[in-house]
Amino acid sequence: MRTSVTSAGDIARDIPRAPPPMAMLAELTHRCPLACPYCSNPIELTRANEELSTEEWIGVFRQAADLGVLHLHLSGGEPASRRDLVELTRAAVSLGLYTNLITSGVGLTGARIGSLADAGLDHLQLSLQGVSPESADRIGGYQGGYERKMAVAAWVAGAGIPLTLNAVCHRENMGEIDAMIELAIRLKARRVEIATVQFHGWAERNKAALMPTREQVERATRTVAEAREKYQGVLVIDYVPADYHSRYPKACMGGWGRVGLNVTPSGRVLPCHAAETIPSLSFENVRETSLAAIWYDSDAFNAYRGEDWMPELCRSCERKKVDFGGCRCQAMALAGDASATDPVCIRSPLRERLTREADALSTTQSAGLIYRGR
Ligand code: SF4
Ligand code: FES
């Protein structure tokens, strides 16, 4: 089914009817004890007194399940900062949602992990800032964080909850990738996700300090390929390569408004976590509008669905069904136009400039990390 949509001053666009979303990321809170310099949360954080209440979140989970969502990612900030985390998890499980907790581990105890397991938590993703107390605590800006993560991993294994380690890589820790993979094995993780830093939100301020060099990126790609072979059948290794050093953009969010949605701590519903950086869009709130109406009918979700919005370069390109034109927020940040071809694409007229910038940034002497302010 297709709908024709016009907004003021626009010509009618043919927008394909979206299938129901598969995944929802619930940003339960922006509160977080860590201060990572690559934090992708917005510069303006939601205050605790603006957060959805326990009942409101459970109502959102119910709407999500009714809408067809299968996977619920409980995230933040640090979701363990919410006192009702176990209650929220239990409610989501009872609605038939697959629950995945994305956490730094700080704020979790053995007892709380036992309660989460009893509530039916399906999976836990633990962030990793480095492979030693020195590097992890320095990058995360939190003393004692590494020790707590190691304890959390052991409690999670003891409780029988499947574990994934999430490591964000950048210039300061890119040489630790093989050690991160070894650590994942030692901690009995089933999966490790090695994602190169993305420069959204606060991370933008640390571009010069965090941009990896071309050599680091090439070495990281080789390390991952070798480790995948070595640990086949033992550990799944997901790898998100560096955007600025890739030939093509990734299919950000699996395509805008195609697979998933994000709900902010105060209930705004976004097609991706950085969507609010696109000034032409406004976002509706589950406190006022149903999740289904927002998913199917809101201007923000329909803005980049289908192909009619694409520039000719993407519309006539065979990869448009692979990457859906790339990342809209990156196009906004780098081209100043959210409907431009993602400048990471080798076919974009901006690509050459981007490569020069990335090379220059990656060889800039770091002025030190600017930690996430709270
Ligand atoms: Fe993707 Fe557009 Fe580049 Fe083609 S031109 S590879 S669709 S970003
Ligand atoms: Fe928003 Fe990629 S981060 S579309």
Short mmCIF file of C-alpha atoms and ligand atoms in Angstrom, two decimals:
data_model
loop_
_atom_site.label_atom_id
_atom_site.label_comp_id
_atom_site.label_asym_id
_atom_site.label_seq_id
_atom_site.Cartn_x
_atom_site.Cartn_y
_atom_site.Cartn_z
CA MET A 1 0.00 0.00 0.00
CA ARG A 2 1.26 3.49 -0.80
CA THR A 3 0.14 6.88 0.39
CA SER A 4 0.50 10.24 -1.26
CA VAL A 5 1.53 12.87 1.22
CA THR A 6 1.81 16.62 0.82
CA SER A 7 3.14 19.04 3.34
CA ALA A 8 2.98 22.82 2.99
CA GLY A 9 4.70 23.91 -0.17
CA ASP A 10 5.65 20.35 -1.11
CA ILE A 11 4.69 18.33 -4.13
CA ALA A 12 2.86 15.07 -3.43
CA ARG A 13 5.22 12.24 -2.54
CA ASP A 14 4.57 8.59 -3.01
CA ILE A 15 5.46 7.01 0.34
CA PRO A 16 5.31 3.23 0.68
CA ARG A 17 3.29 2.02 3.64
CA ALA A 18 5.85 0.98 6.24
CA PRO A 19 5.82 -2.51 7.71
CA PRO A 20 5.51 -2.61 11.51
CA PRO A 21 8.71 -1.89 13.45
CA MET A 22 10.75 -4.85 14.68
CA ALA A 23 12.78 -3.12 17.36
CA MET A 24 12.37 -0.32 19.84
CA LEU A 25 15.13 1.37 21.79
CA ALA A 26 13.81 2.76 25.07
CA GLU A 27 16.16 5.43 26.40
CA LEU A 28 14.94 5.04 29.95
CA THR A 29 17.04 7.92 31.26
CA HIS A 30 19.88 10.23 30.26
CA ARG A 31 21.40 9.98 33.76
CA CYS A 32 24.76 8.22 33.64
CA PRO A 33 27.74 7.99 36.00
CA LEU A 34 30.23 7.74 33.12
CA ALA A 35 31.49 10.68 31.09
CA CYS A 36 32.55 9.09 27.78
CA PRO A 37 33.98 11.62 25.34
CA TYR A 38 32.15 9.88 22.44
CA CYS A 39 28.72 9.93 24.06
CA SER A 40 26.13 10.03 21.29
CA ASN A 41 23.36 11.40 23.49
CA PRO A 42 22.21 14.93 22.67
CA ILE A 43 24.07 17.92 24.07
CA GLU A 44 20.90 18.91 26.00
CA LEU A 45 20.06 15.99 28.27
CA THR A 46 16.60 15.21 29.59
CA ARG A 47 16.32 15.91 33.32
CA ALA A 48 15.19 13.20 35.77
CA ASN A 49 11.91 15.00 36.54
CA GLU A 50 10.96 14.97 32.83
CA GLU A 51 11.38 11.18 32.44
CA LEU A 52 8.42 8.93 31.71
CA SER A 53 7.10 7.28 34.88
CA THR A 54 7.06 3.51 35.42
CA GLU A 55 3.39 3.34 34.34
CA GLU A 56 4.03 5.48 31.27
CA TRP A 57 6.93 3.27 30.16
CA ILE A 58 4.90 0.11 30.65
CA GLY A 59 2.12 1.70 28.56
CA VAL A 60 4.66 2.41 25.80
CA PHE A 61 5.91 -1.20 25.92
CA ARG A 62 2.30 -2.42 25.60
CA GLN A 63 1.73 -0.20 22.57
CA ALA A 64 5.01 -1.40 21.07
CA ALA A 65 4.04 -5.07 21.50
CA ASP A 66 0.62 -4.36 19.94
CA LEU A 67 2.32 -2.59 17.06
CA GLY A 68 4.47 -5.63 16.28
CA VAL A 69 7.77 -4.76 17.99
CA LEU A 70 9.69 -7.95 18.87
CA HIS A 71 12.95 -6.65 20.38
CA LEU A 72 13.06 -4.10 23.18
CA HIS A 73 16.43 -2.53 23.96
CA LEU A 74 16.54 -0.94 27.40
CA SER A 75 19.14 1.77 27.20
CA GLY A 76 20.12 5.25 28.38
CA GLY A 77 22.21 7.05 29.63
CA GLU A 78 22.64 4.29 32.16
CA PRO A 79 19.37 2.34 32.50
CA ALA A 80 20.47 0.98 35.88
CA SER A 81 20.03 4.56 37.17
CA ARG A 82 16.28 3.83 37.04
CA ARG A 83 15.15 2.27 40.33
CA ASP A 84 12.28 0.54 38.50
CA LEU A 85 14.54 -1.30 36.02
CA VAL A 86 13.54 -4.77 37.28
CA GLU A 87 9.86 -3.84 37.26
CA LEU A 88 10.10 -2.46 33.72
CA THR A 89 11.91 -5.58 32.55
CA ARG A 90 9.31 -7.87 34.11
CA ALA A 91 6.49 -5.92 32.46
CA ALA A 92 8.17 -6.04 29.04
CA VAL A 93 8.78 -9.78 29.32
CA SER A 94 5.15 -10.37 30.29
CA LEU A 95 4.12 -8.55 27.09
CA GLY A 96 6.11 -11.05 25.04
CA LEU A 97 8.97 -8.66 24.17
CA TYR A 98 12.54 -9.94 23.85
CA THR A 99 14.46 -7.76 26.33
CA ASN A 100 18.03 -6.59 25.92
CA LEU A 101 19.67 -4.41 28.58
CA ILE A 102 22.41 -2.07 27.28
CA THR A 103 24.48 -0.98 30.28
CA SER A 104 27.86 0.24 31.49
CA GLY A 105 27.40 -2.09 34.46
CA VAL A 106 27.76 0.75 36.95
CA GLY A 107 24.72 0.61 39.23
CA LEU A 108 24.28 -3.15 38.91
CA THR A 109 24.95 -5.53 41.80
CA GLY A 110 24.92 -9.32 41.95
CA ALA A 111 21.52 -9.16 43.65
CA ARG A 112 20.05 -6.84 41.04
CA ILE A 113 21.31 -9.04 38.20
CA GLY A 114 19.69 -12.01 39.95
CA SER A 115 16.40 -10.07 40.04
CA LEU A 116 16.73 -9.17 36.35
CA ALA A 117 17.29 -12.83 35.52
CA ASP A 118 14.22 -13.76 37.59
CA ALA A 119 12.24 -11.10 35.76
CA GLY A 120 13.13 -12.87 32.51
CA LEU A 121 15.79 -10.56 31.01
CA ASP A 122 16.84 -12.22 27.74
CA HIS A 123 20.20 -10.62 27.03
CA LEU A 124 22.68 -8.06 28.37
CA GLN A 125 25.10 -5.84 26.48
CA LEU A 126 27.97 -4.53 28.58
CA SER A 127 29.98 -1.56 27.34
CA LEU A 128 33.75 -1.70 27.39
CA GLN A 129 35.91 1.44 27.17
CA GLY A 130 39.29 -0.31 27.32
CA VAL A 131 40.97 -3.58 28.35
CA SER A 132 42.71 -2.40 31.53
CA PRO A 133 41.57 -0.32 34.51
CA GLU A 134 43.93 2.46 33.36
CA SER A 135 42.61 2.79 29.82
CA ALA A 136 38.95 1.95 30.53
CA ASP A 137 38.60 4.30 33.51
CA ARG A 138 40.45 7.11 31.78
CA ILE A 139 38.32 6.93 28.63
CA GLY A 140 35.04 6.43 30.52
CA GLY A 141 35.94 9.19 32.99
CA TYR A 142 34.93 6.96 35.92
CA GLN A 143 37.29 5.52 38.52
CA GLY A 144 36.56 1.89 39.36
CA GLY A 145 34.36 1.36 36.31
CA TYR A 146 36.52 -1.40 34.85
CA GLU A 147 36.52 -3.46 38.07
CA ARG A 148 32.75 -3.13 38.29
CA LYS A 149 32.36 -4.31 34.67
CA MET A 150 34.44 -7.40 35.35
CA ALA A 151 32.28 -8.20 38.37
CA VAL A 152 29.08 -7.60 36.38
CA ALA A 153 30.24 -9.94 33.60
CA ALA A 154 30.84 -12.69 36.17
CA TRP A 155 27.41 -12.16 37.79
CA VAL A 156 25.74 -12.18 34.37
CA ALA A 157 27.45 -15.46 33.44
CA GLY A 158 26.48 -16.90 36.84
CA ALA A 159 22.85 -15.91 36.30
CA GLY A 160 22.83 -17.58 32.89
CA ILE A 161 22.03 -14.37 30.95
CA PRO A 162 23.64 -14.30 27.49
CA LEU A 163 26.29 -11.55 27.31
CA THR A 164 27.55 -9.30 24.52
CA LEU A 165 30.48 -6.93 25.03
CA ASN A 166 30.14 -3.57 23.27
CA ALA A 167 33.38 -1.75 22.57
CA VAL A 168 33.56 1.64 20.93
CA CYS A 169 36.88 2.05 19.10
CA HIS A 170 38.72 5.23 18.31
CA ARG A 171 42.25 6.52 17.97
CA GLU A 172 43.05 6.04 21.67
CA ASN A 173 42.09 2.35 21.96
CA MET A 174 42.14 0.98 18.43
CA GLY A 175 45.31 -0.97 19.19
CA GLU A 176 43.42 -2.96 21.85
CA ILE A 177 40.98 -4.73 19.52
CA ASP A 178 42.65 -8.13 19.74
CA ALA A 179 42.80 -7.79 23.55
CA MET A 180 39.08 -6.86 23.58
CA ILE A 181 38.27 -10.04 21.69
CA GLU A 182 40.40 -12.12 24.10
CA LEU A 183 38.64 -10.46 27.02
CA ALA A 184 35.24 -11.31 25.53
CA ILE A 185 36.29 -14.97 25.42
CA ARG A 186 37.52 -14.86 29.04
CA LEU A 187 34.27 -13.26 30.19
CA LYS A 188 32.26 -15.97 28.42
CA ALA A 189 30.52 -13.49 26.14
CA ARG A 190 28.73 -14.98 23.17
CA ARG A 191 29.22 -11.91 21.05
CA VAL A 192 31.45 -8.87 20.90
CA GLU A 193 30.49 -5.77 19.00
CA ILE A 194 33.39 -3.59 17.93
CA ALA A 195 32.00 -0.34 16.63
CA THR A 196 34.12 2.54 15.40
CA VAL A 197 33.15 5.83 17.01
CA GLN A 198 30.45 7.87 15.28
CA PHE A 199 30.57 11.59 15.51
CA HIS A 200 27.08 12.48 16.68
CA GLY A 201 26.13 14.52 19.75
CA TRP A 202 28.92 15.06 22.26
CA ALA A 203 31.38 12.97 20.18
CA GLU A 204 31.51 15.76 17.61
CA ARG A 205 33.52 17.82 20.14
CA ASN A 206 36.22 15.16 20.30
CA LYS A 207 36.65 14.57 16.60
CA ALA A 208 40.28 15.66 16.55
CA ALA A 209 41.19 13.43 19.49
CA LEU A 210 39.21 10.34 18.46
CA MET A 211 39.44 10.14 14.65
CA PRO A 212 41.40 6.95 13.88
CA THR A 213 44.24 7.01 11.37
CA ARG A 214 43.96 5.18 8.07
CA GLU A 215 46.63 2.69 9.23
CA GLN A 216 44.68 1.96 12.42
CA VAL A 217 41.53 1.30 10.43
CA GLU A 218 43.31 -1.07 8.05
CA ARG A 219 44.93 -2.94 10.94
CA ALA A 220 41.60 -3.17 12.79
CA THR A 221 39.92 -4.67 9.73
CA ARG A 222 42.67 -7.31 9.44
CA THR A 223 42.54 -8.09 13.18
CA VAL A 224 38.79 -8.64 13.03
CA ALA A 225 39.05 -10.88 9.95
CA GLU A 226 41.73 -13.05 11.60
CA ALA A 227 39.82 -13.28 14.88
CA ARG A 228 36.62 -14.26 13.09
CA GLU A 229 38.42 -17.17 11.56
CA LYS A 230 40.13 -18.14 14.81
CA TYR A 231 36.97 -18.00 16.96
CA GLN A 232 34.43 -19.29 14.48
CA GLY A 233 31.69 -21.13 16.40
CA VAL A 234 32.97 -19.74 19.73
CA LEU A 235 32.39 -16.00 19.55
CA VAL A 236 30.37 -13.88 17.15
CA ILE A 237 32.32 -10.74 16.23
CA ASP A 238 30.26 -7.83 14.89
CA TYR A 239 32.30 -5.02 13.44
CA VAL A 240 31.18 -1.52 12.46
CA PRO A 241 34.04 -0.06 10.42
CA ALA A 242 35.00 3.61 10.42
CA ASP A 243 32.52 5.68 8.39
CA TYR A 244 35.05 8.24 7.22
CA HIS A 245 37.38 5.56 5.89
CA SER A 246 34.71 3.45 4.13
CA ARG A 247 33.73 3.52 0.46
CA TYR A 248 30.00 3.35 1.07
CA PRO A 249 27.76 4.44 3.92
CA LYS A 250 26.05 1.91 6.11
CA ALA A 251 22.31 1.35 6.10
CA CYS A 252 21.81 3.49 9.18
CA MET A 253 18.96 2.11 11.34
CA GLY A 254 18.32 -0.38 8.52
CA GLY A 255 16.74 2.54 6.66
CA TRP A 256 14.81 5.49 8.08
CA GLY A 257 11.48 4.40 9.59
CA ARG A 258 11.86 0.86 8.24
CA VAL A 259 12.91 -1.36 11.13
CA GLY A 260 13.07 0.46 14.42
CA LEU A 261 12.31 3.49 16.53
CA ASN A 262 13.72 5.24 19.59
CA VAL A 263 11.82 6.67 22.50
CA THR A 264 13.63 9.37 24.47
CA PRO A 265 13.48 9.56 28.30
CA SER A 266 10.66 12.11 28.09
CA GLY A 267 8.68 10.18 25.46
CA ARG A 268 9.60 11.82 22.15
CA VAL A 269 9.61 9.20 19.40
CA LEU A 270 12.52 9.37 16.95
CA PRO A 271 13.49 7.40 13.84
CA CYS A 272 17.09 7.29 15.18
CA HIS A 273 18.96 8.55 18.24
CA ALA A 274 20.39 11.61 16.45
CA ALA A 275 17.26 12.59 14.50
CA GLU A 276 16.78 15.74 16.59
CA THR A 277 19.86 17.22 14.90
CA ILE A 278 17.71 17.68 11.77
CA PRO A 279 16.12 21.08 12.40
CA SER A 280 13.39 20.77 9.76
CA LEU A 281 11.76 17.87 11.60
CA SER A 282 9.59 17.95 14.68
CA PHE A 283 8.89 14.91 16.79
CA GLU A 284 5.76 13.73 18.48
CA ASN A 285 5.48 12.43 22.03
CA VAL A 286 3.85 9.22 23.27
CA ARG A 287 2.34 11.27 26.06
CA GLU A 288 0.08 12.86 23.42
CA THR A 289 0.00 10.58 20.36
CA SER A 290 -0.11 6.81 20.02
CA LEU A 291 3.02 4.95 18.97
CA ALA A 292 1.16 3.48 15.98
CA ALA A 293 0.05 6.92 14.73
CA ILE A 294 3.60 8.24 15.09
CA TRP A 295 5.14 5.23 13.32
CA TYR A 296 2.74 5.18 10.37
CA ASP A 297 1.59 8.76 9.95
CA SER A 298 4.00 11.30 11.44
CA ASP A 299 5.83 13.66 9.08
CA ALA A 300 9.14 12.88 10.78
CA PHE A 301 8.92 9.13 10.14
CA ASN A 302 7.64 9.61 6.60
CA ALA A 303 10.28 12.23 5.73
CA TYR A 304 12.86 9.75 4.41
CA ARG A 305 10.83 6.62 3.72
CA GLY A 306 10.80 5.15 0.25
CA GLU A 307 12.89 6.64 -2.54
CA ASP A 308 11.09 9.80 -3.63
CA TRP A 309 13.06 11.95 -1.18
CA MET A 310 16.41 10.73 -2.54
CA PRO A 311 18.67 12.87 -4.70
CA GLU A 312 19.03 11.61 -8.27
CA LEU A 313 22.48 10.17 -7.46
CA CYS A 314 20.92 7.67 -5.02
CA ARG A 315 17.67 7.15 -6.90
CA SER A 316 19.54 5.89 -9.95
CA CYS A 317 22.03 3.82 -7.91
CA GLU A 318 21.83 0.05 -7.54
CA ARG A 319 22.93 0.24 -3.88
CA LYS A 320 19.87 2.21 -2.80
CA LYS A 321 18.22 -1.03 -1.63
CA VAL A 322 21.37 -1.90 0.36
CA ASP A 323 22.10 1.33 2.24
CA PHE A 324 18.91 3.36 1.62
CA GLY A 325 21.08 6.36 0.82
CA GLY A 326 23.06 6.13 4.09
CA CYS A 327 22.64 8.17 7.24
CA ARG A 328 20.36 11.23 7.24
CA CYS A 329 21.95 12.70 10.35
CA GLN A 330 25.42 12.39 8.83
CA ALA A 331 24.17 14.11 5.66
CA MET A 332 22.80 16.90 7.87
CA ALA A 333 26.04 17.24 9.85
CA LEU A 334 28.44 17.08 6.91
CA ALA A 335 26.46 18.43 3.95
CA GLY A 336 24.09 20.73 5.84
CA ASP A 337 21.18 18.94 4.11
CA ALA A 338 19.51 15.84 5.56
CA SER A 339 18.23 14.78 2.13
CA ALA A 340 21.67 14.84 0.48
CA THR A 341 23.56 11.68 -0.44
CA ASP A 342 25.51 10.61 2.64
CA PRO A 343 28.90 12.36 2.13
CA VAL A 344 30.67 9.13 3.16
CA CYS A 345 29.60 7.61 -0.17
CA ILE A 346 32.40 7.41 -2.73
CA ARG A 347 29.95 8.85 -5.31
CA SER A 348 29.14 11.92 -3.26
CA PRO A 349 30.70 15.17 -4.51
CA LEU A 350 31.69 15.87 -0.89
CA ARG A 351 33.61 12.65 -0.41
CA GLU A 352 37.04 13.96 -1.36
CA ARG A 353 36.76 16.81 1.08
CA LEU A 354 35.70 14.37 3.79
CA THR A 355 38.71 12.13 3.19
CA ARG A 356 41.06 15.11 3.41
CA GLU A 357 39.38 16.22 6.65
CA ALA A 358 39.53 12.73 8.17
CA ASP A 359 43.22 12.38 7.28
CA ALA A 360 43.99 15.81 8.72
CA LEU A 361 42.00 15.17 11.92
CA SER A 362 43.54 11.74 12.46
CA THR A 363 47.05 13.17 12.43
CA THR A 364 46.21 16.20 14.58
CA GLN A 365 47.98 16.26 17.92
CA SER A 366 45.24 15.54 20.47
CA ALA A 367 44.42 18.45 22.72
CA GLY A 368 43.01 15.95 25.26
CA LEU A 369 39.56 14.51 25.71
CA ILE A 370 36.56 16.69 26.47
CA TYR A 371 34.48 14.55 28.79
CA ARG A 372 30.73 14.34 28.60
CA GLY A 373 29.29 17.00 30.90
CA ARG A 374 26.36 16.04 33.09
FE1 SF4 B 1 24.19 4.53 -1.41
FE2 SF4 B 1 23.34 6.79 -2.62
FE3 SF4 B 1 25.95 6.18 -2.55
FE4 SF4 B 1 24.30 4.75 -4.06
S1 SF4 B 1 24.81 6.92 -4.35
S2 SF4 B 1 25.92 3.95 -2.73
S3 SF4 B 1 22.43 4.73 -2.78
S4 SF4 B 1 24.62 6.63 -0.77
FE1 FES B 2 20.14 9.35 12.23
FE2 FES B 2 21.82 7.73 10.91
S1 FES B 2 22.01 8.53 12.96
S2 FES B 2 19.84 8.38 10.31
#
